[in-house]
Structures are given as structure tokens and as C-alpha cells.
JSON list of C-alpha atoms and ligand atoms in Angstrom, two decimals:
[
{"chain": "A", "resi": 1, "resn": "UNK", "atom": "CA", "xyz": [-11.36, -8.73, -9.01]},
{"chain": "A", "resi": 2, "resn": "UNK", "atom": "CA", "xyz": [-7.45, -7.75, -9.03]},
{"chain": "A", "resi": 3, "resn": "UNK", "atom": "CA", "xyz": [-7.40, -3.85, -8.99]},
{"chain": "A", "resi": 4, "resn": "UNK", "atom": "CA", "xyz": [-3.78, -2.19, -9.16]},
{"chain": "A", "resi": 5, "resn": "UNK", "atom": "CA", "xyz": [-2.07, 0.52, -7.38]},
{"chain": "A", "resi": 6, "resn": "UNK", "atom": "CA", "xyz": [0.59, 2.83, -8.73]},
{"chain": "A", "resi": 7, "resn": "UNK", "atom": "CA", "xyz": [3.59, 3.90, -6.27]},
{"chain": "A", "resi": 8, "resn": "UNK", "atom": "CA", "xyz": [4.76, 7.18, -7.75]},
{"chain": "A", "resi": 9, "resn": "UNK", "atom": "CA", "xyz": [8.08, 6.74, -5.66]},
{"chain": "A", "resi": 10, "resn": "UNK", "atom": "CA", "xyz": [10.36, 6.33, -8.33]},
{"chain": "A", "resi": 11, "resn": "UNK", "atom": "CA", "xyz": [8.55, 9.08, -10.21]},
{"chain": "A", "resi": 12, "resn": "UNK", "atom": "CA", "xyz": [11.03, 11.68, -11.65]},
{"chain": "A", "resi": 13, "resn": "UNK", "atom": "CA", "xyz": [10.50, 15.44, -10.53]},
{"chain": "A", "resi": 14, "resn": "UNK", "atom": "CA", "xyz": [8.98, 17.70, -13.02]},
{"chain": "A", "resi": 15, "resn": "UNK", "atom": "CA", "xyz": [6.79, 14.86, -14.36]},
{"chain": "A", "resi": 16, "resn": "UNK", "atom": "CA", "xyz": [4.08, 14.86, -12.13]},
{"chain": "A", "resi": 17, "resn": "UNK", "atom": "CA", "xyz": [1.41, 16.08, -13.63]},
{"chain": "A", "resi": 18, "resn": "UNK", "atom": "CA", "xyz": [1.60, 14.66, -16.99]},
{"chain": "A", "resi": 19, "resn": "UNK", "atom": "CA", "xyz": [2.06, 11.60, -14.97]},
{"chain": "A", "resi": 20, "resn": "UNK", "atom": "CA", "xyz": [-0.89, 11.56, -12.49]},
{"chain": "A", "resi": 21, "resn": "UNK", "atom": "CA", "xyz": [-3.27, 12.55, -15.46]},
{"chain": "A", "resi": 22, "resn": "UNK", "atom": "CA", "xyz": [-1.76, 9.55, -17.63]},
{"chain": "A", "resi": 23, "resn": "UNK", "atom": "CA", "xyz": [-2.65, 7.26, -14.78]},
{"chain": "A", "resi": 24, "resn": "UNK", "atom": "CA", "xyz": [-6.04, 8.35, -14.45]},
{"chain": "A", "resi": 25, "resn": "UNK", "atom": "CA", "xyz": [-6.45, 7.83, -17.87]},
{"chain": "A", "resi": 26, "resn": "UNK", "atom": "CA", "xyz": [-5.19, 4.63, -17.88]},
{"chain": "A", "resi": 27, "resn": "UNK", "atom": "CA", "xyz": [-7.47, 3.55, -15.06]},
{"chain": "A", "resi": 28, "resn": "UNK", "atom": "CA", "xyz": [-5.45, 3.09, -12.48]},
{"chain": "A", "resi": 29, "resn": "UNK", "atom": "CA", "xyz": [-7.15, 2.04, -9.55]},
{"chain": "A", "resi": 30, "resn": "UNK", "atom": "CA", "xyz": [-5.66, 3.57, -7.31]},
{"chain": "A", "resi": 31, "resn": "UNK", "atom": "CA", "xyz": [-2.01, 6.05, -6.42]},
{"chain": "A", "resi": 32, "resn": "UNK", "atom": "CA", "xyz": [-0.08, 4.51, -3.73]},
{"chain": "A", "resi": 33, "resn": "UNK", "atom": "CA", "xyz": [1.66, 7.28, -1.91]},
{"chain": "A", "resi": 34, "resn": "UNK", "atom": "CA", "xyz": [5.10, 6.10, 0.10]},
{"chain": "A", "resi": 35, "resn": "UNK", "atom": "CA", "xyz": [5.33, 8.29, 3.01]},
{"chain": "A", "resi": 36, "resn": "UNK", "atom": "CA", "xyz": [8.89, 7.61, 4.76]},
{"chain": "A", "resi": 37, "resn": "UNK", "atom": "CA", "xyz": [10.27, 9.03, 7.98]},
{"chain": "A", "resi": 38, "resn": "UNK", "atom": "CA", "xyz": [13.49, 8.73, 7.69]},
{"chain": "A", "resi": 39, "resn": "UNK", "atom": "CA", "xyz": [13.45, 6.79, 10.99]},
{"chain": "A", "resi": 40, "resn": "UNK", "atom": "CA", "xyz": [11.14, 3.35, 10.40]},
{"chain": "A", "resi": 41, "resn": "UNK", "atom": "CA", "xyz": [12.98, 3.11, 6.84]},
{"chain": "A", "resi": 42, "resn": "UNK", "atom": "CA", "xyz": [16.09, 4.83, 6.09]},
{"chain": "A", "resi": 43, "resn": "UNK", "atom": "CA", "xyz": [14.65, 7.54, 3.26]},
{"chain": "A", "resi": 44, "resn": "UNK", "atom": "CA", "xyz": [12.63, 10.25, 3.78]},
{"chain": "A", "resi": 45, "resn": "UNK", "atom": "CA", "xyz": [9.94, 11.22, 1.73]},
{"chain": "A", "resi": 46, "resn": "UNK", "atom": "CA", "xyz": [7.59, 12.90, 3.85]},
{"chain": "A", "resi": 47, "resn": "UNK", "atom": "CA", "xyz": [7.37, 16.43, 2.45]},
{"chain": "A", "resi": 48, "resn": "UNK", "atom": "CA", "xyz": [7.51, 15.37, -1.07]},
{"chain": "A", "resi": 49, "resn": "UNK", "atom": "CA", "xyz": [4.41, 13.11, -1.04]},
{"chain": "A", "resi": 50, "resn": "UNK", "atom": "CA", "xyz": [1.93, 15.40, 1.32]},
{"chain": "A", "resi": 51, "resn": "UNK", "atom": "CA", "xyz": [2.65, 17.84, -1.81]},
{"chain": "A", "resi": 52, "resn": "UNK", "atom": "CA", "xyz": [2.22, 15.01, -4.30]},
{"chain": "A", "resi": 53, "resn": "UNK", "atom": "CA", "xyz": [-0.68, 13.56, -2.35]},
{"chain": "A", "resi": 54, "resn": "UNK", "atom": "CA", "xyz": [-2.33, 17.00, -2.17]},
{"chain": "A", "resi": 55, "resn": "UNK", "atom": "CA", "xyz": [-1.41, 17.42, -5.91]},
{"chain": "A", "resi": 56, "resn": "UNK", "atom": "CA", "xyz": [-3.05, 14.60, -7.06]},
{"chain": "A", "resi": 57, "resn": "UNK", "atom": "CA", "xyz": [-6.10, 15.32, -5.06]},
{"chain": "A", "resi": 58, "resn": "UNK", "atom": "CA", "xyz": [-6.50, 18.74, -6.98]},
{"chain": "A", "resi": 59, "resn": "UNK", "atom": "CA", "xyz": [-5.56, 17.51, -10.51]},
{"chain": "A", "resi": 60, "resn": "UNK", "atom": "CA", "xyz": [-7.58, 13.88, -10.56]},
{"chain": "A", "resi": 61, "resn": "UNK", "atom": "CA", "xyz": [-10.31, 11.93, -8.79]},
{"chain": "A", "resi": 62, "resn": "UNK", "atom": "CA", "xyz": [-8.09, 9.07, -8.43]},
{"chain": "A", "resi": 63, "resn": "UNK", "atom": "CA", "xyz": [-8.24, 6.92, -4.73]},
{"chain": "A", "resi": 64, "resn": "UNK", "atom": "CA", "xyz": [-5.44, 7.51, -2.54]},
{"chain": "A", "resi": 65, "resn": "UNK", "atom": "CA", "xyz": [-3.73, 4.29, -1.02]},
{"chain": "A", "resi": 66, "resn": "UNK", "atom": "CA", "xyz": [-1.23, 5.88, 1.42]},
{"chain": "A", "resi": 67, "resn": "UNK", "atom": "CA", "xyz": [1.18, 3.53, 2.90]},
{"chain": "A", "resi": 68, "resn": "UNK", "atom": "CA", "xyz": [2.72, 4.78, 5.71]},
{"chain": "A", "resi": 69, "resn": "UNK", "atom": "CA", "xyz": [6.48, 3.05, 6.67]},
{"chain": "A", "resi": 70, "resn": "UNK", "atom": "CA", "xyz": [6.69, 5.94, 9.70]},
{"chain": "A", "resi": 71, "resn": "UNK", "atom": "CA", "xyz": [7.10, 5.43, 13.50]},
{"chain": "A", "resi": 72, "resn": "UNK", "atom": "CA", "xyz": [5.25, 8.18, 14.49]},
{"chain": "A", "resi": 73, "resn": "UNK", "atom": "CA", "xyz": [1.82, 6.90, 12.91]},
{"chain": "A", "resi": 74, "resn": "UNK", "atom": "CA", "xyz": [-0.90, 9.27, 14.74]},
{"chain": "A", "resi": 75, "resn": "UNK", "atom": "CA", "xyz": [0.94, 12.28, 13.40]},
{"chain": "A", "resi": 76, "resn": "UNK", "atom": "CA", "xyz": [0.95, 11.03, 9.71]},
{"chain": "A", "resi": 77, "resn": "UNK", "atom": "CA", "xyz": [-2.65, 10.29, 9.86]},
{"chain": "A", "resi": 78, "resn": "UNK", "atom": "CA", "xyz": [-3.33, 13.89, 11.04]},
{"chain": "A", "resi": 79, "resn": "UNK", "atom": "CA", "xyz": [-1.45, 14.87, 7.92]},
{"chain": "A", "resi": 80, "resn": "UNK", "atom": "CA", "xyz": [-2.33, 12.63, 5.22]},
{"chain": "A", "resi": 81, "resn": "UNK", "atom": "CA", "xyz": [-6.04, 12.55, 6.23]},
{"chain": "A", "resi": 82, "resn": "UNK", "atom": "CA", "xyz": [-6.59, 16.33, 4.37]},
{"chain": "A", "resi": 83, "resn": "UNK", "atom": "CA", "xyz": [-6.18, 14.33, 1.37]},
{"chain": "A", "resi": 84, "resn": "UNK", "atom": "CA", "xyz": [-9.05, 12.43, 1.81]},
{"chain": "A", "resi": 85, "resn": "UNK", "atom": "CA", "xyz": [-7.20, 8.87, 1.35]},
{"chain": "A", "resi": 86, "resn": "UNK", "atom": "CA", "xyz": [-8.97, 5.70, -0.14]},
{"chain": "A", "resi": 87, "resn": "UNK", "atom": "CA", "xyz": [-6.81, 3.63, 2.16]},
{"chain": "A", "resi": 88, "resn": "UNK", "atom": "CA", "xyz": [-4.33, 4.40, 4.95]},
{"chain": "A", "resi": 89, "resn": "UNK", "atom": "CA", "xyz": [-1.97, 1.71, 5.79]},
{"chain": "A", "resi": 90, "resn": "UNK", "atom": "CA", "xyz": [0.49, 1.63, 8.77]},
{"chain": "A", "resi": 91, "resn": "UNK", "atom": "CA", "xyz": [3.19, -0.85, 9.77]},
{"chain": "A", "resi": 92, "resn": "UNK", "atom": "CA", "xyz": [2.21, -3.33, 12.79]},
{"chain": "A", "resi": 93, "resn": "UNK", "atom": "CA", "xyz": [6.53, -3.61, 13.32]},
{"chain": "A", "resi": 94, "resn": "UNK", "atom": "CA", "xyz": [5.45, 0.71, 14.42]},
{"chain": "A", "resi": 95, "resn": "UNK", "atom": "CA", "xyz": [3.38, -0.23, 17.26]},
{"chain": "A", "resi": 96, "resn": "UNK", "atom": "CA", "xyz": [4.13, -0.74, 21.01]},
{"chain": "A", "resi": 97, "resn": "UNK", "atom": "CA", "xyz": [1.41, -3.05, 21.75]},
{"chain": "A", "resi": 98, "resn": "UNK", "atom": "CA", "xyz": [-2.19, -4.08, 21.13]},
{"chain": "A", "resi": 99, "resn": "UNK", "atom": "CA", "xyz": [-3.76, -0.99, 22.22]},
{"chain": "A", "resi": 100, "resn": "UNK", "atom": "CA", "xyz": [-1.84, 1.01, 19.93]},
{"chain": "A", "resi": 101, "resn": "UNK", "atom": "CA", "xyz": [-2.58, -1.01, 16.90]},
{"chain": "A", "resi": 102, "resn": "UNK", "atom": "CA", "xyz": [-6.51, -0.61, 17.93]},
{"chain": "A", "resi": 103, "resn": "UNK", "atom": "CA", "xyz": [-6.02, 3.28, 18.53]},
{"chain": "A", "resi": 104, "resn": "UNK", "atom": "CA", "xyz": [-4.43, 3.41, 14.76]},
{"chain": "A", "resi": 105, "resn": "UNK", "atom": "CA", "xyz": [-7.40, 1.30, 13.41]},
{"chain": "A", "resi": 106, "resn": "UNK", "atom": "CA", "xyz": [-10.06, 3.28, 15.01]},
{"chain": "A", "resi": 107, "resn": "UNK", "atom": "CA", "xyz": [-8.13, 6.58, 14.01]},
{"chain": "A", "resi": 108, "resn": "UNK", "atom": "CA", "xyz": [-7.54, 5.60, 10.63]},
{"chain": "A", "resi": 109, "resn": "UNK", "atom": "CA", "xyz": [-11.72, 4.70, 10.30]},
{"chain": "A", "resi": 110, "resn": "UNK", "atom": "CA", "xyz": [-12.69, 8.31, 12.03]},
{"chain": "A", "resi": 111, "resn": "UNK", "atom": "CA", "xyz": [-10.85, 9.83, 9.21]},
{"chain": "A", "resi": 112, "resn": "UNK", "atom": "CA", "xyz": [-13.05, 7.85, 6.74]},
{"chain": "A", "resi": 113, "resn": "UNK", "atom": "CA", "xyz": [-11.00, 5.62, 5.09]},
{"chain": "A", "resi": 114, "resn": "UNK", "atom": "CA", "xyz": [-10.14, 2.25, 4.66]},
{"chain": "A", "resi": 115, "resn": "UNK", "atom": "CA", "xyz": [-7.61, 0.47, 7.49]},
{"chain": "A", "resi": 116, "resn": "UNK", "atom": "CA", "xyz": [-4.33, -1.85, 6.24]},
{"chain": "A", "resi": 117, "resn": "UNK", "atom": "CA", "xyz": [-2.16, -3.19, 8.26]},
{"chain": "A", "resi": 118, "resn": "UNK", "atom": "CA", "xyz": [0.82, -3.84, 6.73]},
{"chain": "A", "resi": 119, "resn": "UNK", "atom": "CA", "xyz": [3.74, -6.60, 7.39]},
{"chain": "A", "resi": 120, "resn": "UNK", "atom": "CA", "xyz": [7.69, -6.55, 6.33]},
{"chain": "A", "resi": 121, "resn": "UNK", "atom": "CA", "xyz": [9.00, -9.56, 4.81]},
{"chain": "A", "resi": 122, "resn": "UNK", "atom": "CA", "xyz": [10.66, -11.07, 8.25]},
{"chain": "A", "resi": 123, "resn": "UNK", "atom": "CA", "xyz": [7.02, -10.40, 10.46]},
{"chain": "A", "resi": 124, "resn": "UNK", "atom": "CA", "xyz": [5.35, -13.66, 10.83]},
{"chain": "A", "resi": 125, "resn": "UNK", "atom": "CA", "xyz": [1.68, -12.62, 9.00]},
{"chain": "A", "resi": 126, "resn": "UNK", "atom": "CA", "xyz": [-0.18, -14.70, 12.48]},
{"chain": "A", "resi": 127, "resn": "UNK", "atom": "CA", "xyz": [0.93, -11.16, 14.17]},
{"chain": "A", "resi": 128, "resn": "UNK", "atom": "CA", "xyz": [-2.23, -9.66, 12.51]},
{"chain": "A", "resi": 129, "resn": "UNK", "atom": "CA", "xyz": [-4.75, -12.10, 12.81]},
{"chain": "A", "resi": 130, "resn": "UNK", "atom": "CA", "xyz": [-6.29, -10.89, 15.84]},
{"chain": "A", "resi": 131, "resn": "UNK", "atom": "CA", "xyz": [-6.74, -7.34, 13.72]},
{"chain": "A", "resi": 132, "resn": "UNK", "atom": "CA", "xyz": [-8.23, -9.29, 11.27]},
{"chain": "A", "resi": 133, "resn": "UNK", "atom": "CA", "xyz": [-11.62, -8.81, 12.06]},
{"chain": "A", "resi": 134, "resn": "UNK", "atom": "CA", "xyz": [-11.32, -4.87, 12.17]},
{"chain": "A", "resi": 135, "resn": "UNK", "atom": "CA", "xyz": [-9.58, -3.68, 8.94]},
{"chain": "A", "resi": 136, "resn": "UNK", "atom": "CA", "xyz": [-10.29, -4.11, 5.84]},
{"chain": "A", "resi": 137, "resn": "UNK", "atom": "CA", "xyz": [-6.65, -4.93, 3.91]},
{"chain": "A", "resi": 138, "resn": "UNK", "atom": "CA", "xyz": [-3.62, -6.43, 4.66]},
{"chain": "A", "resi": 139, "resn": "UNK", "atom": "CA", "xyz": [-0.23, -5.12, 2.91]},
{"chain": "A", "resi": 140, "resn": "UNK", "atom": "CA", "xyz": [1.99, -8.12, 2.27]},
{"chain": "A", "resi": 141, "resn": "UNK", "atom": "CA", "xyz": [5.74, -6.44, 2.08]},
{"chain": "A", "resi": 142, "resn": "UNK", "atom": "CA", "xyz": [6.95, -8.60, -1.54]},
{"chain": "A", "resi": 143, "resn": "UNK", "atom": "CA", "xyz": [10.53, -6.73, -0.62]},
{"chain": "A", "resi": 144, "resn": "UNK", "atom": "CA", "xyz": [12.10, -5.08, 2.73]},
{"chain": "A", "resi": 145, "resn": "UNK", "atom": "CA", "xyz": [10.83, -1.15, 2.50]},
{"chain": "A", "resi": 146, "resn": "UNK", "atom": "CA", "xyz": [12.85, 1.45, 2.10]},
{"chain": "A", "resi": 147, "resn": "UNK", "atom": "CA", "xyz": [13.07, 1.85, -1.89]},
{"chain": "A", "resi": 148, "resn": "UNK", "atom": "CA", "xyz": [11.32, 1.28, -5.00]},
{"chain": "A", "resi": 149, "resn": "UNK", "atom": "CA", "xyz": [12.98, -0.90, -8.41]},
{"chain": "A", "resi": 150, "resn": "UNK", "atom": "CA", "xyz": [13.74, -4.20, -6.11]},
{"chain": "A", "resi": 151, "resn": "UNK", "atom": "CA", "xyz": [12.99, -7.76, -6.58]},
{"chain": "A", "resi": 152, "resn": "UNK", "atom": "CA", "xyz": [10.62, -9.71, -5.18]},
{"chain": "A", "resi": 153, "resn": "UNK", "atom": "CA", "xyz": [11.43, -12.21, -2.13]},
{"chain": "A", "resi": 154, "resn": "UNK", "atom": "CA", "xyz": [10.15, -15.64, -3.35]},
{"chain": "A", "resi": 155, "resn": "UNK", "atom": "CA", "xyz": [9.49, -16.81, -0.07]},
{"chain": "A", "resi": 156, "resn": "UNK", "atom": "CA", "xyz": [6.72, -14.37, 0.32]},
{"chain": "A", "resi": 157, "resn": "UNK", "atom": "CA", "xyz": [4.62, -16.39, -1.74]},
{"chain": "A", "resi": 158, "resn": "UNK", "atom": "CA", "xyz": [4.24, -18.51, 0.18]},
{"chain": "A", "resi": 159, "resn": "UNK", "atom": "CA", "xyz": [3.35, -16.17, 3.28]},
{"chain": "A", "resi": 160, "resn": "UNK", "atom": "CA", "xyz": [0.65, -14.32, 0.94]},
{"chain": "A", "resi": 161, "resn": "UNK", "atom": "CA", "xyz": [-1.12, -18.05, 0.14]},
{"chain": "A", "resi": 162, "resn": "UNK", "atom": "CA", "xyz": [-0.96, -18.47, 4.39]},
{"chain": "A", "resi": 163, "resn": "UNK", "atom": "CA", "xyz": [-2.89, -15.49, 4.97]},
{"chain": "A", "resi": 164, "resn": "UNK", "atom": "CA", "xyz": [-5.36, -16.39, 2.19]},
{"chain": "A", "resi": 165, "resn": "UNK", "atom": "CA", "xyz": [-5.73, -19.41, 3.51]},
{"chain": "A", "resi": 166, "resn": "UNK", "atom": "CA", "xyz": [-6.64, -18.58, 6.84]},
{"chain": "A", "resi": 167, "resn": "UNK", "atom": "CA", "xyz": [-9.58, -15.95, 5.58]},
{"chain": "A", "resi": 168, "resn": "UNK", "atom": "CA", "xyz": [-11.15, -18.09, 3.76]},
{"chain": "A", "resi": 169, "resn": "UNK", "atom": "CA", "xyz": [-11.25, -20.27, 6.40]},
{"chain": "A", "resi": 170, "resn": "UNK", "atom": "CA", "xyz": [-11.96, -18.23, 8.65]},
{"chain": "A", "resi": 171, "resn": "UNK", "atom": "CA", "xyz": [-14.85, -16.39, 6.26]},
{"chain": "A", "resi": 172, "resn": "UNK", "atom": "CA", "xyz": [-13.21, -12.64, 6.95]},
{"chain": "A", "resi": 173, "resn": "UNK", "atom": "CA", "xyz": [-13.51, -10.51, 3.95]},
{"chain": "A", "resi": 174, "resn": "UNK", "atom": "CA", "xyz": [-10.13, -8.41, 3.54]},
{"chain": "A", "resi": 175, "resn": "UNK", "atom": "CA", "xyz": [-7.99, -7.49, 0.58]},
{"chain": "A", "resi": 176, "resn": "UNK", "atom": "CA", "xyz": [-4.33, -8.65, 0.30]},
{"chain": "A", "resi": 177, "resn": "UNK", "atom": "CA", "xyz": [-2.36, -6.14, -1.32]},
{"chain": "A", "resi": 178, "resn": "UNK", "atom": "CA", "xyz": [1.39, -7.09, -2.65]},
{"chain": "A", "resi": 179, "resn": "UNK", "atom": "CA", "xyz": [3.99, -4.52, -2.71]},
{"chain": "A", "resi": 180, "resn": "UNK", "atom": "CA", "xyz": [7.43, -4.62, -3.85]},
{"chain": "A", "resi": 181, "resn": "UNK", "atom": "CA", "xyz": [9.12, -6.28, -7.68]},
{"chain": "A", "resi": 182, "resn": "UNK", "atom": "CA", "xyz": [5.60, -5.95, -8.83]},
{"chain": "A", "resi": 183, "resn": "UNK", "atom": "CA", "xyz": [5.66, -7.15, -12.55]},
{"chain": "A", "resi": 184, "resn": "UNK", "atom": "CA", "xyz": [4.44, -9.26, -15.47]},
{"chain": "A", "resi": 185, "resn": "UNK", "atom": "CA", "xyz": [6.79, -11.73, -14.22]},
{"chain": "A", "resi": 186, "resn": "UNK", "atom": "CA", "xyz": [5.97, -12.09, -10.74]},
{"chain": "A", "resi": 187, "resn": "UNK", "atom": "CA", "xyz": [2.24, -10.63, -11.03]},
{"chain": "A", "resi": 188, "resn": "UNK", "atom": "CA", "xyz": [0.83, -13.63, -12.02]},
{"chain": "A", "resi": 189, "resn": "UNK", "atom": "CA", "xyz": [2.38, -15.86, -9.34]},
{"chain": "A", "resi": 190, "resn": "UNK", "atom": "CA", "xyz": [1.43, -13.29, -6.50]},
{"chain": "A", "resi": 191, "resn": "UNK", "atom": "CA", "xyz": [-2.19, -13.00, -7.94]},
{"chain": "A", "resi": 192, "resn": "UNK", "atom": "CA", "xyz": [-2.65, -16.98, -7.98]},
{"chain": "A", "resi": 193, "resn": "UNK", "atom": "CA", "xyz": [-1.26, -17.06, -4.39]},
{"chain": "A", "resi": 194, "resn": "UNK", "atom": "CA", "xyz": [-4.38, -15.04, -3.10]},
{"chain": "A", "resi": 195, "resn": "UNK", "atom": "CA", "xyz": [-3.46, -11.29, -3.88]},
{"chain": "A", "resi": 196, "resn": "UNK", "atom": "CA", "xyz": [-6.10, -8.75, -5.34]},
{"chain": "A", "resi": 197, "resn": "UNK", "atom": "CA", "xyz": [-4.35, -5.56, -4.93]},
{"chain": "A", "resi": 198, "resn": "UNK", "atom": "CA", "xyz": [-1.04, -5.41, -6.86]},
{"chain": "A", "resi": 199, "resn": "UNK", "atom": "CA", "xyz": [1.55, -2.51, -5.98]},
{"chain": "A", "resi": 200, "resn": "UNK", "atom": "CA", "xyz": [3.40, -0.80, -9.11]},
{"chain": "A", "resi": 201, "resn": "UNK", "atom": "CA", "xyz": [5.78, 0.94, -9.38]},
{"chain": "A", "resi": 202, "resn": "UNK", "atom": "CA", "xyz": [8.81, 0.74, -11.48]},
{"chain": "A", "resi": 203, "resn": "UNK", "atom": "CA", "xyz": [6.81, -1.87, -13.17]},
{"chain": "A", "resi": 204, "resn": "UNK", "atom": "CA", "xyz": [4.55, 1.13, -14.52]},
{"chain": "A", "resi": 205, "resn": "UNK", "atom": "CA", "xyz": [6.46, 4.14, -14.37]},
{"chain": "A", "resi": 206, "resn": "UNK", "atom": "CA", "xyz": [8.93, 3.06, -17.16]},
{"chain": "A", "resi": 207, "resn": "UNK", "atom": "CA", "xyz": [6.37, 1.14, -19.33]},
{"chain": "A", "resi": 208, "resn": "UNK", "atom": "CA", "xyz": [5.66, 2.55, -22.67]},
{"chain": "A", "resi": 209, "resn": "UNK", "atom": "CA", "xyz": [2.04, 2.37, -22.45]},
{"chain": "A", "resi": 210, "resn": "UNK", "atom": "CA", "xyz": [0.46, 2.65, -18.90]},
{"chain": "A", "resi": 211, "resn": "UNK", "atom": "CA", "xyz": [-3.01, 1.57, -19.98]},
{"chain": "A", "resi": 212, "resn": "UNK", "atom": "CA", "xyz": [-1.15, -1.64, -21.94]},
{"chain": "A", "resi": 213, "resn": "UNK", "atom": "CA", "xyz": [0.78, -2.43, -18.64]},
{"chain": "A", "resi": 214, "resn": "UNK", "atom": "CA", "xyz": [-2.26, -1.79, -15.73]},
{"chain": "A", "resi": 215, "resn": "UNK", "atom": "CA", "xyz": [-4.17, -3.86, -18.20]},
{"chain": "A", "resi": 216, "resn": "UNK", "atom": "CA", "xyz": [-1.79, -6.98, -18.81]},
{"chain": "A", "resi": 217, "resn": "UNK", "atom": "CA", "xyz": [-0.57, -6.29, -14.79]},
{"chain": "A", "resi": 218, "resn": "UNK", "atom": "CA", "xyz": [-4.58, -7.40, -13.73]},
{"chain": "A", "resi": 219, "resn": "UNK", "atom": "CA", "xyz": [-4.92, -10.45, -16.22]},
{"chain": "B", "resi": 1, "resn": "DX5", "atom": "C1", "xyz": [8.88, 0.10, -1.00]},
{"chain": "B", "resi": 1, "resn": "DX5", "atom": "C2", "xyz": [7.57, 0.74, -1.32]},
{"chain": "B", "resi": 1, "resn": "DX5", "atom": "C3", "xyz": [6.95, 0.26, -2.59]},
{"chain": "B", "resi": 1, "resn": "DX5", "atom": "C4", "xyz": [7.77, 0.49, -3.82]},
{"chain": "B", "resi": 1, "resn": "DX5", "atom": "C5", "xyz": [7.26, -0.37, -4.95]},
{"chain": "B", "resi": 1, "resn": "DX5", "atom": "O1", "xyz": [9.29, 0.48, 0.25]},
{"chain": "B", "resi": 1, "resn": "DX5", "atom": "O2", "xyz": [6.65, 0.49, -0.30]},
{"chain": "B", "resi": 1, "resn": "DX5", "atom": "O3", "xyz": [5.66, 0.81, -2.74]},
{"chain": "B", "resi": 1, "resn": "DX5", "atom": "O4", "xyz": [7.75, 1.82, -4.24]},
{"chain": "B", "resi": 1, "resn": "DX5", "atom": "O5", "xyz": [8.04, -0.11, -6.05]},
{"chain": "B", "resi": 1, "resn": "DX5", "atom": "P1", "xyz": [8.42, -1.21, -7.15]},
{"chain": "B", "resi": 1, "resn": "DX5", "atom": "O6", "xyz": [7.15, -1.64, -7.78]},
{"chain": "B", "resi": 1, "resn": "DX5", "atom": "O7", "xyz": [9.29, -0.43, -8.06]},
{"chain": "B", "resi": 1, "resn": "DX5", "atom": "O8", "xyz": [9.11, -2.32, -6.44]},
{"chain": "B", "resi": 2, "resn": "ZN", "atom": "ZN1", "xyz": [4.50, 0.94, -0.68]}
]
């Protein structure tokens, strides 16, 4: 089953809640919340999506997918993890070393949620097969991070049908979430190539009909 996420990053101030109650009526599956240091990517959204993160919590029932492009990784789980997330996802280009990658994974399940580890588009995806085994998604990076509205990087096709590949042989049952130039155009490519979580933004945020575009986004 394909389920979609929606990034609110590129979602204009002052339409939030209109927005976030749209979304759960449109079924959504889940919010995907960008949190940005200002130090692992160059933007910094930090403040402005604990409040939207804690917003949405209040206003909806809608799952939480927080994807977090920070360096400082423990801290934003101590933050984030209020929010009671669906899904916390950190960057394995963040971590010193193997311990710290377990310590994140173990931190991330104590706060009851899901684990993804996530890869930019230069990481070779072998660099988390060893993790494999312990989390339960891996986030495919379809565009460097940093900002929302760019195009997908062909080549990463090809990476996501890799890592596919190599669970199914390997019989490990994670999700492979794609994030980045999400859109009926390049949707149906990432979703034959082994994806079943698809990352929205743009893609949704400026459709006319949210419901029409999660819908046509999954089939
Ligand atoms: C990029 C973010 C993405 C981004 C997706 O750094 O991780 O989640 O907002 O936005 P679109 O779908 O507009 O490419
Ligand atoms: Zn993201």
C-alpha cells in the first residue's frame, strides 16, 4: 500500500489551520514536519515547526512524520517527542559513528515512535544496511535538503530500486519513503522503483483539490 505524507514547508503563514484541517480531510496519511537547524542544511525552521507540530497535534489526529535534517539529533528528539510523532527520522550524514546511530535508534523507539534513517542524494544507501534490521523506514533524499519546490534527481531511481532490492532479498520489512519533486510526474516512476511512502509538498500545497491530488499521488 503507497500512503502519502504532506511537508507543510512551503506552507504560507496565516494558513495553517484551514490547511491542516483540509489535509485531514483529505486523508492524508500523514504531516511531514521539516525541522532545520540552520547548521546540517542552510535554513532554519526549528521554532516554526515545534509550533506547527504542536498545532497540528491540538487541531487534528493526523500522524506526525518528523524529519529531522539537524546535527544536534538527541536534542530535537527531546523536543519533537511532546508531539507524540508517528515517525522520527534523522540523517545518518549527522552521526559520528555506529554507536551514535544505535543511541538515536534506541532513543527515537523509547519515545514510542517509529525509527527512519534517512540518506542525501550523494550517501551511498549500503551506509544503512547494517541499521537495517533495527528501524522500521528508510528516507530516500529524491533532492539535496535544504528547501521545498525542487526537482527530482533522476539518478535516485535508481538508488531507491537498490535498496528495494536488497530487502527483499534480504526478507527485512521496512518502508522506503521518497522525498523531494514529489509529483504526478515523477510519483509513478518512484512508486514502481520500490517506494511506499511518497513526500508532498509543493506537489499538494498548490493543488486545487487536496483529496483529488493525495488520491491520484497513491495510484
Ligand atoms: C527538503 C524537504 C522536503 C521538501 C519536499 O529538504 O525535506 O520534505 O519540503 O517538498 P517538495 O515536495 O515541494 O519537493
Ligand atoms: Zn522532508
Amino acid at each position: 500500500m503507497v500512503e502519502v505524507s504532506t511537508s507543510i514547508l512551503s506552507l504560507k503563514q496565516g494558513e495553517e489551520a484551514e490547511t491542516f484541517l483540509n489535509l485531514e480531510i483529505a486523508k492524508t496519511d500523514y504531516i511531514h514536519i521539516d525541522v532545520m537547524d540552520g547548521k546540517f542544511v542552510q535554513k532554519d525552521t526549528y521554532n516554526k515547526m515545534r509550533e506547527n507540530a504542536e498545532y497540528i497535534r491540538r487541531l487534528t489526529n493526523l500522524p506526525l512524520d518528523i524529519h529531522l535534517m539537524v546535527e544536534d539529533i538527541e536534542t530535537a528528539i527531546n523536543v519533537f517527542e511532546v508531539v507524540e510523532p508517528n515517525i522520527i527520522t534523522f540523517h545518518i550524514e549527522a552521526c559520528k559513528n555506529e554507536e551514535e546511530v544505535m543511541k538515536n535508534i534506541n532513543r527515537i523507539k523509547q519515545a514510542h515512535a517509529r525509527v527512519g534513517i534517512s540518506v542525501k542524494p550523494n550517501t551511498p544507501v549500503e551506509e544503512i544496511y547494517r541499521y537495517l534490521p533495527y528501524i522500521h523506514m528508510v528516507l530516500i533524499m529524491t533532492v539535496e535538503p535544504g528547501k521545498g519546490g525542487q526537482t527530482l534527481i533522476t539518478d535516485m531511481i535508481q538508488k531507491i530500486e537498490k535498496i528495494k532490492k536488497h530487502i527483499d532479498e534480504e526478507k527485512i520489512e521496512v518502508d522506503i519513503e521518497v522525498d523531494g519533486g514529489i509529483n504526478l510526474v515523477t510519483a509513478p516512476k518512484v512508486k514502481e522503483a520500490g517506494a511506499n511512502i511518497l513526500v508532498a509538498g509543493v506537489a499538494i500545497l498548490e493543488a486545487v483539490d487536496y483529496k483529488v491530488i493525495i488520491e491520484d499521488l497513491k495510484e
